Amino acid sequence: MQPYLQLASLHLATTTTTIPLPGKLYSAAAANLLPTSEAMSAMAYIVPCAAALTILAALLRWAYRWSNPSSKGKLPPGSMGVPLLGETMQFFAPNPTCDVSPFVKERVRRYGSIFKTSIVGRPVVVSADPDMNYFVFQQEGKLFESWYPDTFTEIFGRDNVGSLHGFMYKYLKTLVLRLYGQENLKAVLVAETDAACRRSLDAWAAQPGVELKEGLSTMIFDLTAKKLIGYDPSKSSESLRKNFVSFIRGLISFPLNIPGTAYHECMEGRKNAMKVLRSMMKERMADPERRSEDFFDHVIQELRREKPLLTETIALDLMFVLLFASFETTALALTLGVKLLTDNPKVVDALREEHDAIARNRKDPDASVTWAEYRSMTFTNQVIMEMVRLANIVPGIFRKALQDVEIKGYTIPAGWGIMVCPPAVHLNPDIYEDPLAFNPWRWQDKPEITGGTKHFMAFGGGLRFCVGTDFSRVLMATFIHSLVTKYSWRTVKGGNVVRTPGLGFPDGFHIQLFPRN
């Protein structure tokens, strides 16, 4: 210790005196203080490796947690797929049959009728179990609420009727029933749908052929858009229909919103259709003296109230959804229905027997269909039930758990989605014998279904049973009446089915009509 004190005192005493260190001692000190080139190289290698290992460990932990989500109870079996994507690609994979999609069928075989998965980044429990489906519908507003993946919400609008709950949903449902309820059907819509079907069939019979899905979509769109927004196909709004066609092409597609994709075309179609509706609303709101001529006028009246329950955004999203739902779903079901009739002449003969009898009992055989005649179409109703059972227009009905729900020995965590799968019920051989066969007689002597049941949910179920159900049935019945009493037909080309997972006809379904002798 003493030499160090002496050295310090010497340095303090005279700052001009330099005490040199021996060369070897200096070199050793420098070697200990400065890193070598080898050490520098090692450090340059170790630091990135350590960072990469840390990131890899974090990613592996995240991937593990994705594949094995936490729960307070026992989750249903299944796979969450790849992180972020989940099993979205498999869900949207094309299925060229009327059978249950391979996505659902393979997982039901592997895991059972209740399984977990992930679609467009959200954890979802899929149910092909009739009891669970019924429970989910009956517990809406208590344990579950209506929900759709974010991509669907972007398509239909964040304030669309399917995303609203409680009082607001009931209020909108009551509003829509002014148009599609039985009172208006009896008073106006039966005659109007019958007239629209006659006009269209007459026009198609004068042509060498018609693509049925396109023809039906145009017919129903013109009819419903007239009632909804005062649409006149001879004057305007052809652009509106084109926008809806663009919208529909990408409706159930992989949610990749970049130019050139079906989803992007869908979003552009919605944007342009909403622009037309917004312009119409602005014009009508500026004219307080306008008489109520259509459903949109009734909506405008609601907006003009001193304390309106509606907002302009909710009103526009409502009109958009009604325009879409009123024509596309029924057109698809009827197209498949005519294809099924074409392949089953025995059913056509039975329909003709029923409808010829109705026409013979009229004073004027060419008079319009009446409500009483519609209600007497017993076999026709059976045919319609079988058409919509096989069409399975809606591949999944979505709900969200409001709290942890225990059911069938499994726990559905709060916030998870539930996808009720109607096709898995409608095509279940334990419920329907030979389920892929078109057999309207299976509905014979069964009570009329006026809501969703455990074994039939083509029009939804619970509180959200489709408000347009009666209108769709009337339209299908009046179309069948005119078709089988006045025409015969043959397939020209097309008719192939594909589901992605919604129903489509990739090469159309072209038929030729002939006046019936």
Short mmCIF file of C-alpha atoms in Angstrom, two decimals:
data_model
loop_
_atom_site.label_atom_id
_atom_site.label_comp_id
_atom_site.label_asym_id
_atom_site.label_seq_id
_atom_site.Cartn_x
_atom_site.Cartn_y
_atom_site.Cartn_z
CA MET A 1 0.00 0.00 0.00
CA GLN A 2 2.89 2.38 0.86
CA PRO A 3 4.36 2.65 -2.67
CA TYR A 4 0.97 3.74 -4.02
CA LEU A 5 0.76 6.48 -1.39
CA GLN A 6 4.23 7.66 -2.21
CA LEU A 7 3.46 7.74 -5.89
CA ALA A 8 0.34 9.76 -5.22
CA SER A 9 2.13 12.24 -3.03
CA LEU A 10 4.89 12.64 -5.57
CA HIS A 11 2.37 13.38 -8.33
CA LEU A 12 0.67 15.97 -6.14
CA ALA A 13 3.90 17.59 -5.24
CA THR A 14 5.10 18.22 -8.77
CA THR A 15 2.86 17.89 -11.84
CA THR A 16 5.77 18.55 -14.20
CA THR A 17 7.57 15.35 -13.31
CA THR A 18 6.67 12.30 -15.40
CA ILE A 19 7.40 8.88 -14.04
CA PRO A 20 7.73 6.44 -16.91
CA LEU A 21 6.51 2.86 -16.51
CA PRO A 22 8.52 -0.01 -17.80
CA GLY A 23 7.60 -0.99 -21.39
CA LYS A 24 6.55 -4.52 -20.53
CA LEU A 25 4.31 -3.32 -17.73
CA TYR A 26 2.60 -0.82 -20.07
CA SER A 27 2.02 -3.42 -22.78
CA ALA A 28 0.44 -5.83 -20.30
CA ALA A 29 -1.91 -3.15 -19.00
CA ALA A 30 -2.98 -2.17 -22.52
CA ALA A 31 -3.61 -5.79 -23.37
CA ASN A 32 -5.88 -6.18 -20.38
CA LEU A 33 -7.83 -2.99 -21.08
CA LEU A 34 -8.43 -3.20 -24.87
CA PRO A 35 -10.37 -6.09 -26.53
CA THR A 36 -8.59 -8.15 -29.11
CA SER A 37 -9.88 -8.52 -32.68
CA GLU A 38 -10.83 -12.13 -31.88
CA ALA A 39 -12.92 -10.94 -28.92
CA MET A 40 -14.58 -8.30 -31.09
CA SER A 41 -15.51 -10.94 -33.68
CA ALA A 42 -16.90 -13.20 -30.99
CA MET A 43 -19.01 -10.40 -29.56
CA ALA A 44 -20.32 -9.51 -33.04
CA TYR A 45 -21.49 -13.12 -33.39
CA ILE A 46 -22.85 -13.67 -29.88
CA VAL A 47 -25.05 -10.55 -29.62
CA PRO A 48 -27.16 -11.21 -32.75
CA CYS A 49 -27.44 -14.89 -31.85
CA ALA A 50 -28.64 -14.04 -28.37
CA ALA A 51 -31.18 -11.58 -29.80
CA ALA A 52 -32.35 -14.13 -32.36
CA LEU A 53 -32.73 -16.82 -29.69
CA THR A 54 -34.72 -14.42 -27.51
CA ILE A 55 -37.04 -13.55 -30.40
CA LEU A 56 -37.35 -17.24 -31.35
CA ALA A 57 -38.21 -18.17 -27.77
CA ALA A 58 -40.85 -15.41 -27.66
CA LEU A 59 -42.31 -16.57 -31.00
CA LEU A 60 -42.37 -20.21 -29.87
CA ARG A 61 -44.10 -19.19 -26.65
CA TRP A 62 -46.64 -17.12 -28.62
CA ALA A 63 -47.22 -19.99 -31.09
CA TYR A 64 -47.69 -22.42 -28.20
CA ARG A 65 -50.19 -20.12 -26.52
CA TRP A 66 -52.01 -19.70 -29.88
CA SER A 67 -52.25 -23.47 -30.34
CA ASN A 68 -53.13 -24.06 -26.68
CA PRO A 69 -55.39 -21.19 -25.58
CA SER A 70 -55.98 -20.85 -21.87
CA SER A 71 -59.37 -21.62 -20.36
CA LYS A 72 -60.87 -22.00 -16.90
CA GLY A 73 -62.41 -25.28 -18.02
CA LYS A 74 -62.08 -27.95 -20.68
CA LEU A 75 -62.00 -26.57 -24.23
CA PRO A 76 -63.54 -28.59 -27.08
CA PRO A 77 -61.00 -30.62 -29.08
CA GLY A 78 -59.68 -29.22 -32.34
CA SER A 79 -56.85 -27.25 -33.88
CA MET A 80 -56.26 -23.50 -33.90
CA GLY A 81 -54.26 -23.80 -37.12
CA VAL A 82 -51.35 -21.52 -38.00
CA PRO A 83 -50.90 -18.37 -35.89
CA LEU A 84 -52.93 -15.40 -37.19
CA LEU A 85 -54.36 -17.29 -40.18
CA GLY A 86 -55.76 -20.14 -38.14
CA GLU A 87 -57.71 -22.48 -40.41
CA THR A 88 -59.11 -19.71 -42.59
CA MET A 89 -57.77 -21.16 -45.85
CA GLN A 90 -59.37 -24.54 -45.18
CA PHE A 91 -62.67 -22.86 -44.23
CA PHE A 92 -62.86 -21.02 -47.57
CA ALA A 93 -61.69 -23.99 -49.69
CA PRO A 94 -64.16 -24.71 -52.57
CA ASN A 95 -66.52 -27.65 -52.20
CA PRO A 96 -68.16 -28.78 -55.51
CA THR A 97 -71.08 -30.64 -53.88
CA CYS A 98 -74.26 -30.02 -51.90
CA ASP A 99 -72.82 -32.05 -49.03
CA VAL A 100 -71.39 -30.68 -45.78
CA SER A 101 -68.09 -28.89 -46.45
CA PRO A 102 -64.92 -31.00 -46.05
CA PHE A 103 -63.76 -28.45 -43.45
CA VAL A 104 -66.64 -29.35 -41.12
CA LYS A 105 -67.03 -32.98 -42.16
CA GLU A 106 -63.39 -33.95 -41.52
CA ARG A 107 -63.31 -32.21 -38.14
CA VAL A 108 -66.60 -33.72 -36.99
CA ARG A 109 -65.20 -37.15 -37.88
CA ARG A 110 -61.95 -36.41 -36.02
CA TYR A 111 -63.15 -34.43 -32.99
CA GLY A 112 -66.90 -34.90 -32.74
CA SER A 113 -69.84 -32.55 -33.36
CA ILE A 114 -68.32 -29.72 -31.27
CA PHE A 115 -64.79 -28.54 -32.03
CA LYS A 116 -62.58 -25.47 -31.74
CA THR A 117 -60.80 -23.68 -34.57
CA SER A 118 -59.67 -20.21 -35.60
CA ILE A 119 -61.17 -18.32 -38.54
CA VAL A 120 -59.83 -14.95 -39.77
CA GLY A 121 -57.81 -14.59 -36.59
CA ARG A 122 -60.59 -15.28 -34.06
CA PRO A 123 -61.06 -18.33 -31.82
CA VAL A 124 -64.33 -20.06 -32.71
CA VAL A 125 -66.22 -23.09 -31.44
CA VAL A 126 -68.06 -24.82 -34.31
CA SER A 127 -71.25 -26.70 -33.43
CA ALA A 128 -72.80 -29.41 -35.57
CA ASP A 129 -74.77 -30.55 -32.52
CA PRO A 130 -78.56 -29.89 -32.71
CA ASP A 131 -79.00 -29.57 -28.94
CA MET A 132 -76.15 -27.10 -28.57
CA ASN A 133 -77.39 -25.09 -31.58
CA TYR A 134 -80.85 -24.79 -30.05
CA PHE A 135 -79.36 -23.81 -26.68
CA VAL A 136 -77.25 -21.08 -28.28
CA PHE A 137 -80.28 -19.59 -30.09
CA GLN A 138 -82.47 -19.72 -26.98
CA GLN A 139 -79.85 -18.02 -24.81
CA GLU A 140 -79.31 -14.98 -27.03
CA GLY A 141 -79.15 -11.83 -24.94
CA LYS A 142 -78.29 -13.88 -21.84
CA LEU A 143 -75.24 -16.03 -22.50
CA PHE A 144 -74.68 -15.20 -26.17
CA GLU A 145 -75.13 -12.32 -28.58
CA SER A 146 -75.11 -11.99 -32.35
CA TRP A 147 -71.59 -11.67 -33.70
CA TYR A 148 -69.73 -11.95 -36.98
CA PRO A 149 -65.99 -11.84 -37.71
CA ASP A 150 -64.55 -8.36 -38.26
CA THR A 151 -64.34 -8.92 -42.02
CA PHE A 152 -68.09 -9.56 -42.21
CA THR A 153 -68.73 -6.44 -40.12
CA GLU A 154 -66.63 -4.38 -42.53
CA ILE A 155 -68.67 -5.76 -45.43
CA PHE A 156 -72.13 -5.15 -43.98
CA GLY A 157 -71.31 -2.07 -41.89
CA ARG A 158 -70.55 -1.78 -38.19
CA ASP A 159 -74.13 -0.66 -37.47
CA ASN A 160 -75.89 -3.33 -39.55
CA VAL A 161 -78.93 -5.01 -38.04
CA GLY A 162 -77.00 -8.24 -37.38
CA SER A 163 -74.56 -6.41 -35.09
CA LEU A 164 -77.20 -4.62 -33.02
CA HIS A 165 -78.68 -6.02 -29.84
CA GLY A 166 -81.49 -5.62 -27.36
CA PHE A 167 -84.03 -2.87 -27.81
CA MET A 168 -82.46 -1.43 -30.99
CA TYR A 169 -82.61 -4.80 -32.76
CA LYS A 170 -86.26 -5.34 -31.74
CA TYR A 171 -87.11 -1.81 -32.88
CA LEU A 172 -85.57 -2.39 -36.34
CA LYS A 173 -87.24 -5.79 -36.62
CA THR A 174 -90.65 -4.19 -35.96
CA LEU A 175 -89.86 -1.52 -38.55
CA VAL A 176 -88.95 -4.10 -41.22
CA LEU A 177 -92.09 -6.16 -40.52
CA ARG A 178 -94.15 -3.22 -41.80
CA LEU A 179 -92.88 -4.26 -45.21
CA TYR A 180 -92.39 -8.02 -44.93
CA GLY A 181 -94.98 -8.95 -42.30
CA GLN A 182 -98.04 -11.06 -43.09
CA GLU A 183 -100.44 -8.11 -43.17
CA ASN A 184 -98.58 -6.45 -46.03
CA LEU A 185 -98.05 -9.81 -47.73
CA LYS A 186 -101.80 -10.43 -47.76
CA ALA A 187 -102.70 -6.91 -48.84
CA VAL A 188 -100.07 -6.22 -51.49
CA LEU A 189 -97.06 -8.46 -51.88
CA VAL A 190 -98.69 -11.73 -53.00
CA ALA A 191 -100.23 -10.02 -56.05
CA GLU A 192 -97.05 -8.05 -56.78
CA THR A 193 -94.76 -11.07 -56.58
CA ASP A 194 -97.13 -13.06 -58.79
CA ALA A 195 -97.14 -10.28 -61.41
CA ALA A 196 -93.33 -10.00 -61.32
CA CYS A 197 -92.92 -13.76 -61.80
CA ARG A 198 -95.34 -13.80 -64.75
CA ARG A 199 -93.60 -10.89 -66.49
CA SER A 200 -90.16 -12.43 -66.10
CA LEU A 201 -91.17 -15.92 -67.23
CA ASP A 202 -92.98 -14.49 -70.27
CA ALA A 203 -89.86 -12.52 -71.22
CA TRP A 204 -87.56 -15.53 -70.73
CA ALA A 205 -89.82 -17.78 -72.82
CA ALA A 206 -89.33 -15.41 -75.77
CA GLN A 207 -85.54 -15.94 -75.60
CA PRO A 208 -83.49 -18.96 -76.71
CA GLY A 209 -82.29 -19.35 -73.13
CA VAL A 210 -81.83 -17.62 -69.80
CA GLU A 211 -79.17 -17.87 -67.12
CA LEU A 212 -81.56 -18.57 -64.28
CA LYS A 213 -79.58 -17.24 -61.33
CA GLU A 214 -78.98 -13.91 -63.10
CA GLY A 215 -82.60 -13.73 -64.29
CA LEU A 216 -84.00 -14.46 -60.82
CA SER A 217 -81.62 -11.99 -59.15
CA THR A 218 -82.71 -9.24 -61.54
CA MET A 219 -86.40 -10.05 -61.10
CA ILE A 220 -86.27 -10.11 -57.29
CA PHE A 221 -83.96 -7.09 -57.06
CA ASP A 222 -86.31 -5.01 -59.23
CA LEU A 223 -89.30 -6.08 -57.13
CA THR A 224 -87.76 -5.57 -53.68
CA ALA A 225 -85.80 -2.43 -54.57
CA LYS A 226 -89.06 -0.87 -55.79
CA LYS A 227 -90.62 -1.52 -52.39
CA LEU A 228 -87.51 -0.47 -50.48
CA ILE A 229 -86.20 2.60 -52.31
CA GLY A 230 -88.64 3.31 -55.17
CA TYR A 231 -86.32 1.70 -57.71
CA ASP A 232 -87.42 1.90 -61.35
CA PRO A 233 -85.29 -0.33 -63.61
CA SER A 234 -86.34 1.59 -66.71
CA LYS A 235 -84.97 4.91 -65.42
CA SER A 236 -82.01 4.57 -63.11
CA SER A 237 -80.16 2.54 -60.55
CA GLU A 238 -78.72 -0.05 -62.93
CA SER A 239 -75.41 1.08 -61.43
CA LEU A 240 -76.80 0.18 -58.00
CA ARG A 241 -77.54 -3.37 -59.10
CA LYS A 242 -74.07 -3.67 -60.67
CA ASN A 243 -72.57 -2.56 -57.38
CA PHE A 244 -74.48 -5.28 -55.55
CA VAL A 245 -73.30 -7.85 -58.10
CA SER A 246 -69.70 -6.79 -57.40
CA PHE A 247 -70.43 -6.95 -53.69
CA ILE A 248 -71.85 -10.47 -53.91
CA ARG A 249 -68.94 -11.87 -55.96
CA GLY A 250 -66.57 -11.39 -53.05
CA LEU A 251 -68.99 -11.65 -50.16
CA ILE A 252 -67.72 -14.96 -48.81
CA SER A 253 -64.11 -14.88 -49.92
CA PHE A 254 -60.68 -14.77 -48.31
CA PRO A 255 -60.44 -11.34 -46.62
CA LEU A 256 -57.51 -9.88 -48.56
CA ASN A 257 -58.32 -6.27 -49.40
CA ILE A 258 -55.92 -5.51 -52.25
CA PRO A 259 -56.84 -4.62 -55.86
CA GLY A 260 -57.59 -7.65 -57.99
CA THR A 261 -59.02 -9.80 -55.18
CA ALA A 262 -62.69 -10.76 -54.84
CA TYR A 263 -62.78 -9.24 -51.36
CA HIS A 264 -61.53 -5.89 -52.68
CA GLU A 265 -64.20 -5.98 -55.41
CA CYS A 266 -66.77 -6.69 -52.71
CA MET A 267 -65.67 -3.70 -50.60
CA GLU A 268 -65.67 -1.42 -53.65
CA GLY A 269 -69.18 -2.60 -54.52
CA ARG A 270 -70.36 -1.77 -51.00
CA LYS A 271 -68.71 1.64 -51.07
CA ASN A 272 -70.36 2.57 -54.37
CA ALA A 273 -73.77 1.23 -53.31
CA MET A 274 -73.59 3.18 -50.06
CA LYS A 275 -72.73 6.31 -52.05
CA VAL A 276 -75.97 5.92 -54.04
CA LEU A 277 -78.03 5.31 -50.88
CA ARG A 278 -76.41 8.27 -49.10
CA SER A 279 -77.25 10.54 -52.03
CA MET A 280 -80.87 9.34 -51.99
CA MET A 281 -81.12 9.96 -48.26
CA LYS A 282 -79.73 13.49 -48.57
CA GLU A 283 -82.21 14.28 -51.34
CA ARG A 284 -85.20 12.97 -49.38
CA MET A 285 -84.17 14.58 -46.10
CA ALA A 286 -84.09 17.94 -47.92
CA ASP A 287 -87.72 17.50 -49.07
CA PRO A 288 -90.02 17.57 -46.00
CA GLU A 289 -93.13 17.64 -48.23
CA ARG A 290 -92.35 14.30 -49.89
CA ARG A 291 -95.10 11.67 -49.56
CA SER A 292 -94.24 8.22 -48.22
CA GLU A 293 -93.98 5.94 -51.23
CA ASP A 294 -91.59 3.22 -50.12
CA PHE A 295 -89.85 1.75 -47.08
CA PHE A 296 -86.98 4.26 -47.26
CA ASP A 297 -89.52 7.07 -46.79
CA HIS A 298 -90.72 5.41 -43.57
CA VAL A 299 -87.10 5.25 -42.39
CA ILE A 300 -86.66 8.96 -43.21
CA GLN A 301 -89.76 9.72 -41.12
CA GLU A 302 -88.16 7.90 -38.19
CA LEU A 303 -85.02 10.01 -38.61
CA ARG A 304 -87.10 13.21 -38.57
CA ARG A 305 -88.58 12.50 -35.15
CA GLU A 306 -87.78 14.94 -32.36
CA LYS A 307 -85.76 12.27 -30.54
CA PRO A 308 -85.03 9.64 -33.20
CA LEU A 309 -83.85 6.19 -32.20
CA LEU A 310 -82.19 5.75 -35.57
CA THR A 311 -78.98 7.37 -36.72
CA GLU A 312 -78.22 8.01 -40.37
CA THR A 313 -75.47 5.38 -40.27
CA ILE A 314 -77.80 2.71 -38.86
CA ALA A 315 -80.48 3.68 -41.41
CA LEU A 316 -78.07 3.37 -44.35
CA ASP A 317 -76.65 0.05 -43.16
CA LEU A 318 -80.21 -1.23 -42.70
CA MET A 319 -81.18 -0.32 -46.26
CA PHE A 320 -78.00 -1.89 -47.63
CA VAL A 321 -78.56 -5.19 -45.79
CA LEU A 322 -82.24 -5.33 -46.78
CA LEU A 323 -81.44 -4.76 -50.45
CA PHE A 324 -78.89 -7.57 -50.37
CA ALA A 325 -80.83 -10.07 -48.25
CA SER A 326 -84.12 -9.52 -50.08
CA PHE A 327 -82.92 -10.85 -53.42
CA GLU A 328 -79.66 -12.77 -53.31
CA THR A 329 -80.53 -15.55 -50.86
CA THR A 330 -83.93 -16.29 -52.44
CA ALA A 331 -82.47 -16.21 -55.96
CA LEU A 332 -79.85 -18.79 -55.00
CA ALA A 333 -82.39 -21.08 -53.31
CA LEU A 334 -84.76 -20.89 -56.29
CA THR A 335 -81.99 -21.55 -58.80
CA LEU A 336 -80.96 -24.69 -56.97
CA GLY A 337 -84.65 -25.53 -56.56
CA VAL A 338 -85.33 -25.45 -60.31
CA LYS A 339 -82.23 -27.59 -60.89
CA LEU A 340 -83.58 -30.13 -58.38
CA LEU A 341 -87.00 -30.06 -60.08
CA THR A 342 -85.32 -30.62 -63.46
CA ASP A 343 -83.66 -33.75 -62.10
CA ASN A 344 -86.85 -34.99 -60.41
CA PRO A 345 -89.81 -35.01 -62.88
CA LYS A 346 -91.96 -36.92 -60.39
CA VAL A 347 -91.93 -33.84 -58.12
CA VAL A 348 -92.85 -31.59 -61.06
CA ASP A 349 -95.86 -33.84 -61.83
CA ALA A 350 -97.06 -33.58 -58.23
CA LEU A 351 -96.64 -29.79 -58.30
CA ARG A 352 -98.61 -29.51 -61.54
CA GLU A 353 -101.41 -31.55 -60.05
CA GLU A 354 -101.69 -29.14 -57.12
CA HIS A 355 -101.37 -25.92 -59.13
CA ASP A 356 -103.60 -26.98 -62.03
CA ALA A 357 -106.32 -27.67 -59.46
CA ILE A 358 -105.88 -24.16 -58.02
CA ALA A 359 -106.18 -22.61 -61.52
CA ARG A 360 -109.27 -24.71 -62.37
CA ASN A 361 -111.07 -23.50 -59.24
CA ARG A 362 -110.80 -19.84 -60.26
CA LYS A 363 -113.44 -17.96 -62.16
CA ASP A 364 -110.61 -16.54 -64.23
CA PRO A 365 -107.80 -19.12 -64.68
CA ASP A 366 -105.35 -16.27 -65.39
CA ALA A 367 -106.17 -14.33 -62.22
CA SER A 368 -103.40 -13.51 -59.73
CA VAL A 369 -102.55 -15.84 -56.87
CA THR A 370 -104.48 -14.94 -53.71
CA TRP A 371 -103.41 -15.33 -50.10
CA ALA A 372 -105.95 -18.12 -49.63
CA GLU A 373 -104.55 -19.98 -52.65
CA TYR A 374 -101.01 -19.55 -51.36
CA ARG A 375 -102.02 -21.00 -47.99
CA SER A 376 -103.59 -23.99 -49.77
CA MET A 377 -100.32 -24.97 -51.52
CA THR A 378 -99.53 -27.86 -49.17
CA PHE A 379 -97.19 -29.86 -51.40
CA THR A 380 -95.53 -26.67 -52.68
CA ASN A 381 -94.64 -25.78 -49.10
CA GLN A 382 -93.04 -29.20 -48.70
CA VAL A 383 -91.03 -28.62 -51.88
CA ILE A 384 -89.85 -25.21 -50.63
CA MET A 385 -88.79 -26.70 -47.29
CA GLU A 386 -86.76 -29.35 -49.12
CA MET A 387 -85.23 -26.76 -51.46
CA VAL A 388 -83.97 -24.55 -48.64
CA ARG A 389 -82.82 -27.56 -46.60
CA LEU A 390 -80.55 -28.65 -49.45
CA ALA A 391 -79.56 -25.14 -50.53
CA ASN A 392 -78.04 -24.27 -47.14
CA ILE A 393 -77.57 -20.68 -48.26
CA VAL A 394 -76.12 -19.71 -44.87
CA PRO A 395 -73.11 -21.96 -44.12
CA GLY A 396 -72.71 -20.63 -40.58
CA ILE A 397 -74.63 -18.54 -38.04
CA PHE A 398 -72.33 -16.72 -35.63
CA ARG A 399 -72.75 -15.83 -31.97
CA LYS A 400 -70.33 -14.69 -29.24
CA ALA A 401 -70.12 -15.91 -25.63
CA LEU A 402 -70.80 -13.08 -23.16
CA GLN A 403 -69.29 -15.11 -20.29
CA ASP A 404 -67.70 -18.49 -19.76
CA VAL A 405 -70.36 -21.01 -20.77
CA GLU A 406 -70.39 -24.66 -19.68
CA ILE A 407 -72.15 -26.95 -22.16
CA LYS A 408 -71.85 -30.60 -23.18
CA GLY A 409 -68.85 -31.05 -20.88
CA TYR A 410 -66.89 -28.19 -22.49
CA THR A 411 -66.19 -24.58 -21.60
CA ILE A 412 -66.66 -21.81 -24.16
CA PRO A 413 -64.54 -18.89 -22.88
CA ALA A 414 -66.04 -15.40 -22.73
CA GLY A 415 -65.41 -13.50 -25.97
CA TRP A 416 -65.03 -16.61 -28.13
CA GLY A 417 -67.16 -16.96 -31.25
CA ILE A 418 -69.62 -19.79 -31.82
CA MET A 419 -70.48 -20.90 -35.33
CA VAL A 420 -73.73 -22.85 -35.55
CA CYS A 421 -73.48 -24.99 -38.68
CA PRO A 422 -76.92 -25.53 -40.34
CA PRO A 423 -75.64 -27.80 -43.18
CA ALA A 424 -74.27 -30.28 -40.63
CA VAL A 425 -77.78 -30.60 -39.17
CA HIS A 426 -79.75 -30.46 -42.43
CA LEU A 427 -77.57 -33.18 -43.98
CA ASN A 428 -77.26 -35.40 -40.91
CA PRO A 429 -78.35 -38.99 -41.81
CA ASP A 430 -79.44 -39.53 -38.20
CA ILE A 431 -82.02 -36.76 -38.66
CA TYR A 432 -82.91 -36.97 -42.37
CA GLU A 433 -82.97 -40.33 -44.12
CA ASP A 434 -80.86 -40.23 -47.29
CA PRO A 435 -80.14 -36.54 -46.59
CA LEU A 436 -78.77 -35.62 -50.03
CA ALA A 437 -81.90 -36.91 -51.80
CA PHE A 438 -84.49 -34.35 -52.93
CA ASN A 439 -87.58 -35.78 -51.25
CA PRO A 440 -90.35 -33.26 -50.48
CA TRP A 441 -92.56 -36.07 -49.16
CA ARG A 442 -90.32 -36.29 -46.07
CA TRP A 443 -92.21 -33.17 -44.84
CA GLN A 444 -95.64 -34.72 -45.33
CA ASP A 445 -97.94 -34.62 -42.26
CA LYS A 446 -95.38 -32.60 -40.30
CA PRO A 447 -96.47 -29.38 -38.56
CA GLU A 448 -95.63 -26.10 -40.28
CA ILE A 449 -92.33 -24.65 -39.09
CA THR A 450 -92.70 -21.01 -38.11
CA GLY A 451 -89.34 -20.61 -36.37
CA GLY A 452 -85.97 -22.28 -36.02
CA THR A 453 -85.96 -25.77 -34.50
CA LYS A 454 -83.24 -28.20 -33.45
CA HIS A 455 -83.40 -29.92 -36.83
CA PHE A 456 -84.24 -27.06 -39.19
CA MET A 457 -82.65 -23.63 -39.21
CA ALA A 458 -82.57 -22.54 -42.87
CA PHE A 459 -84.08 -19.20 -41.77
CA GLY A 460 -82.09 -18.85 -38.56
CA GLY A 461 -83.42 -19.37 -35.07
CA GLY A 462 -84.26 -17.80 -31.74
CA LEU A 463 -84.79 -14.05 -31.55
CA ARG A 464 -83.16 -13.58 -34.94
CA PHE A 465 -85.39 -15.82 -37.02
CA CYS A 466 -85.34 -14.15 -40.45
CA VAL A 467 -88.01 -11.42 -40.76
CA GLY A 468 -88.16 -12.01 -44.52
CA THR A 469 -89.04 -15.71 -44.23
CA ASP A 470 -92.71 -15.32 -45.19
CA PHE A 471 -91.82 -13.06 -48.11
CA SER A 472 -89.26 -15.57 -49.43
CA ARG A 473 -91.76 -18.41 -49.19
CA VAL A 474 -94.46 -16.39 -50.97
CA LEU A 475 -92.05 -15.44 -53.75
CA MET A 476 -90.86 -19.02 -54.24
CA ALA A 477 -94.44 -20.33 -54.24
CA THR A 478 -95.75 -17.79 -56.77
CA PHE A 479 -92.75 -18.43 -59.04
CA ILE A 480 -93.33 -22.20 -58.89
CA HIS A 481 -97.04 -21.64 -59.62
CA SER A 482 -96.38 -19.72 -62.84
CA LEU A 483 -93.53 -21.98 -63.88
CA VAL A 484 -95.32 -25.34 -63.61
CA THR A 485 -98.76 -24.20 -64.84
CA LYS A 486 -97.58 -22.32 -67.93
CA TYR A 487 -94.20 -23.77 -68.95
CA SER A 488 -91.97 -26.76 -69.39
CA TRP A 489 -88.21 -26.35 -69.60
CA ARG A 490 -84.92 -28.04 -70.34
CA THR A 491 -81.34 -27.47 -69.25
CA VAL A 492 -79.14 -25.79 -71.87
CA LYS A 493 -75.86 -25.82 -69.95
CA GLY A 494 -74.30 -25.32 -66.54
CA GLY A 495 -75.84 -26.17 -63.21
CA ASN A 496 -72.64 -27.19 -61.44
CA VAL A 497 -72.55 -26.20 -57.79
CA VAL A 498 -69.63 -24.88 -55.74
CA ARG A 499 -69.52 -23.73 -52.13
CA THR A 500 -66.78 -21.37 -50.89
CA PRO A 501 -68.43 -21.86 -48.37
CA GLY A 502 -71.53 -20.02 -49.69
CA LEU A 503 -73.53 -21.51 -52.57
CA GLY A 504 -72.58 -20.52 -56.12
CA PHE A 505 -72.96 -21.61 -59.74
CA PRO A 506 -69.56 -21.01 -61.37
CA ASP A 507 -70.78 -21.71 -64.92
CA GLY A 508 -74.35 -20.52 -64.32
CA PHE A 509 -77.52 -22.54 -64.87
CA HIS A 510 -78.97 -21.92 -68.33
CA ILE A 511 -82.46 -23.17 -69.19
CA GLN A 512 -84.86 -22.84 -72.11
CA LEU A 513 -88.58 -22.35 -71.48
CA PHE A 514 -91.42 -23.66 -73.64
CA PRO A 515 -95.10 -22.69 -73.33
CA ARG A 516 -96.99 -25.61 -71.87
CA ASN A 517 -99.85 -27.05 -73.91
#
